[in-house]
């Protein structure tokens, strides 16, 4: 955004549609009828990384650097809202997605 190399639509497609096609993940990566309702609503003018902070949530209290996102308003997976501006809002036991370990491509 700051460099003007891609417009918002191109950037979103490179992060969604292109990887889904490359890895053969059918029914995802585009907003169209019959596809999974995976959405992230953001403000293109303000979306950014927040300040870095150190979290001590790894085994044995080990630290890691993390940031919170700025300008995000919500995330939906398979049509279910899983996050809002404050963080995760879905029950971890009933999260609607799944980890993909292999792809068709």
GROMACS .gro file of C-alpha atoms in nm:
model
  105
    1UNK     CA    1   0.000   0.000   0.000
    2UNK     CA    2   0.268   0.248   0.098
    3UNK     CA    3   0.480   0.181  -0.212
    4UNK     CA    4   0.183   0.165  -0.453
    5UNK     CA    5   0.313  -0.154  -0.617
    6UNK     CA    6  -0.023  -0.335  -0.596
    7UNK     CA    7  -0.376  -0.210  -0.550
    8UNK     CA    8  -0.585  -0.363  -0.271
    9UNK     CA    9  -0.766  -0.610  -0.499
   10UNK     CA   10  -0.436  -0.741  -0.643
   11UNK     CA   11  -0.282  -0.777  -0.297
   12UNK     CA   12  -0.583  -0.966  -0.162
   13UNK     CA   13  -0.586  -1.200  -0.464
   14UNK     CA   14  -0.215  -1.276  -0.419
   15UNK     CA   15  -0.286  -1.376  -0.058
   16UNK     CA   16  -0.605  -1.574  -0.126
   17UNK     CA   17  -0.695  -1.685  -0.479
   18UNK     CA   18  -0.343  -1.748  -0.607
   19UNK     CA   19  -0.231  -1.973  -0.317
   20UNK     CA   20  -0.561  -2.167  -0.326
   21UNK     CA   21  -0.512  -2.232  -0.698
   22UNK     CA   22  -0.140  -2.309  -0.664
   23UNK     CA   23  -0.197  -2.567  -0.389
   24UNK     CA   24  -0.515  -2.712  -0.540
   25UNK     CA   25  -0.738  -2.609  -0.249
   26UNK     CA   26  -1.080  -2.635  -0.410
   27UNK     CA   27  -1.372  -2.418  -0.304
   28UNK     CA   28  -1.158  -2.154  -0.134
   29UNK     CA   29  -0.968  -1.837  -0.218
   30UNK     CA   30  -1.250  -1.652  -0.394
   31UNK     CA   31  -1.584  -1.501  -0.298
   32UNK     CA   32  -1.828  -1.685  -0.519
   33UNK     CA   33  -2.136  -1.906  -0.480
   34UNK     CA   34  -2.056  -2.256  -0.358
   35UNK     CA   35  -1.720  -2.159  -0.208
   36UNK     CA   36  -1.642  -2.162   0.164
   37UNK     CA   37  -1.727  -1.835   0.335
   38UNK     CA   38  -1.377  -1.753   0.459
   39UNK     CA   39  -1.355  -1.378   0.508
   40UNK     CA   40  -1.139  -1.118   0.675
   41UNK     CA   41  -1.287  -0.769   0.695
   42UNK     CA   42  -1.028  -0.493   0.713
   43UNK     CA   43  -0.988  -0.122   0.657
   44UNK     CA   44  -0.742  -0.085   0.367
   45UNK     CA   45  -0.642   0.261   0.489
   46UNK     CA   46  -0.535   0.145   0.835
   47UNK     CA   47  -0.451  -0.228   0.818
   48UNK     CA   48  -0.102  -0.279   0.957
   49UNK     CA   49   0.108  -0.456   1.218
   50UNK     CA   50   0.070  -0.330   1.570
   51UNK     CA   51   0.356  -0.281   1.815
   52UNK     CA   52   0.582  -0.575   1.891
   53UNK     CA   53   0.546  -0.738   2.229
   54UNK     CA   54   0.704  -1.032   2.404
   55UNK     CA   55   0.470  -1.320   2.498
   56UNK     CA   56   0.579  -1.592   2.741
   57UNK     CA   57   0.334  -1.859   2.629
   58UNK     CA   58   0.561  -2.129   2.490
   59UNK     CA   59   0.654  -2.446   2.681
   60UNK     CA   60   0.856  -2.375   2.997
   61UNK     CA   61   0.754  -2.008   2.972
   62UNK     CA   62   0.983  -1.944   2.675
   63UNK     CA   63   0.934  -1.608   2.506
   64UNK     CA   64   0.837  -1.517   2.151
   65UNK     CA   65   0.781  -1.186   1.973
   66UNK     CA   66   0.431  -1.118   1.851
   67UNK     CA   67   0.225  -0.829   1.718
   68UNK     CA   68  -0.144  -0.759   1.708
   69UNK     CA   69  -0.308  -0.656   1.385
   70UNK     CA   70  -0.445  -0.305   1.340
   71UNK     CA   71  -0.739  -0.225   1.113
   72UNK     CA   72  -0.896  -0.573   1.119
   73UNK     CA   73  -1.265  -0.590   1.202
   74UNK     CA   74  -1.337  -0.962   1.191
   75UNK     CA   75  -1.247  -1.304   1.056
   76UNK     CA   76  -1.492  -1.575   0.949
   77UNK     CA   77  -1.410  -1.938   0.864
   78UNK     CA   78  -1.678  -2.143   0.688
   79UNK     CA   79  -1.920  -1.860   0.768
   80UNK     CA   80  -1.856  -1.867   1.145
   81UNK     CA   81  -1.699  -1.563   1.310
   82UNK     CA   82  -1.378  -1.667   1.485
   83UNK     CA   83  -1.214  -1.331   1.560
   84UNK     CA   84  -1.300  -0.967   1.612
   85UNK     CA   85  -1.098  -0.654   1.695
   86UNK     CA   86  -1.019  -0.790   2.042
   87UNK     CA   87  -0.893  -1.132   1.930
   88UNK     CA   88  -1.043  -1.481   1.905
   89UNK     CA   89  -1.413  -1.498   1.982
   90UNK     CA   90  -1.486  -1.861   1.890
   91UNK     CA   91  -1.479  -2.145   2.138
   92UNK     CA   92  -1.145  -2.321   2.070
   93UNK     CA   93  -1.321  -2.659   2.093
   94UNK     CA   94  -1.562  -2.573   1.813
   95UNK     CA   95  -1.346  -2.386   1.564
   96UNK     CA   96  -1.490  -2.436   1.216
   97UNK     CA   97  -1.167  -2.476   1.017
   98UNK     CA   98  -0.908  -2.748   0.990
   99UNK     CA   99  -0.532  -2.761   0.940
  100UNK     CA  100  -0.438  -2.863   0.586
  101UNK     CA  101  -0.145  -3.101   0.584
  102UNK     CA  102  -0.147  -3.199   0.217
  103UNK     CA  103  -0.275  -3.048  -0.103
  104UNK     CA  104  -0.410  -3.177  -0.433
  105UNK     CA  105  -0.136  -3.009  -0.640
   0.00000   0.00000   0.00000
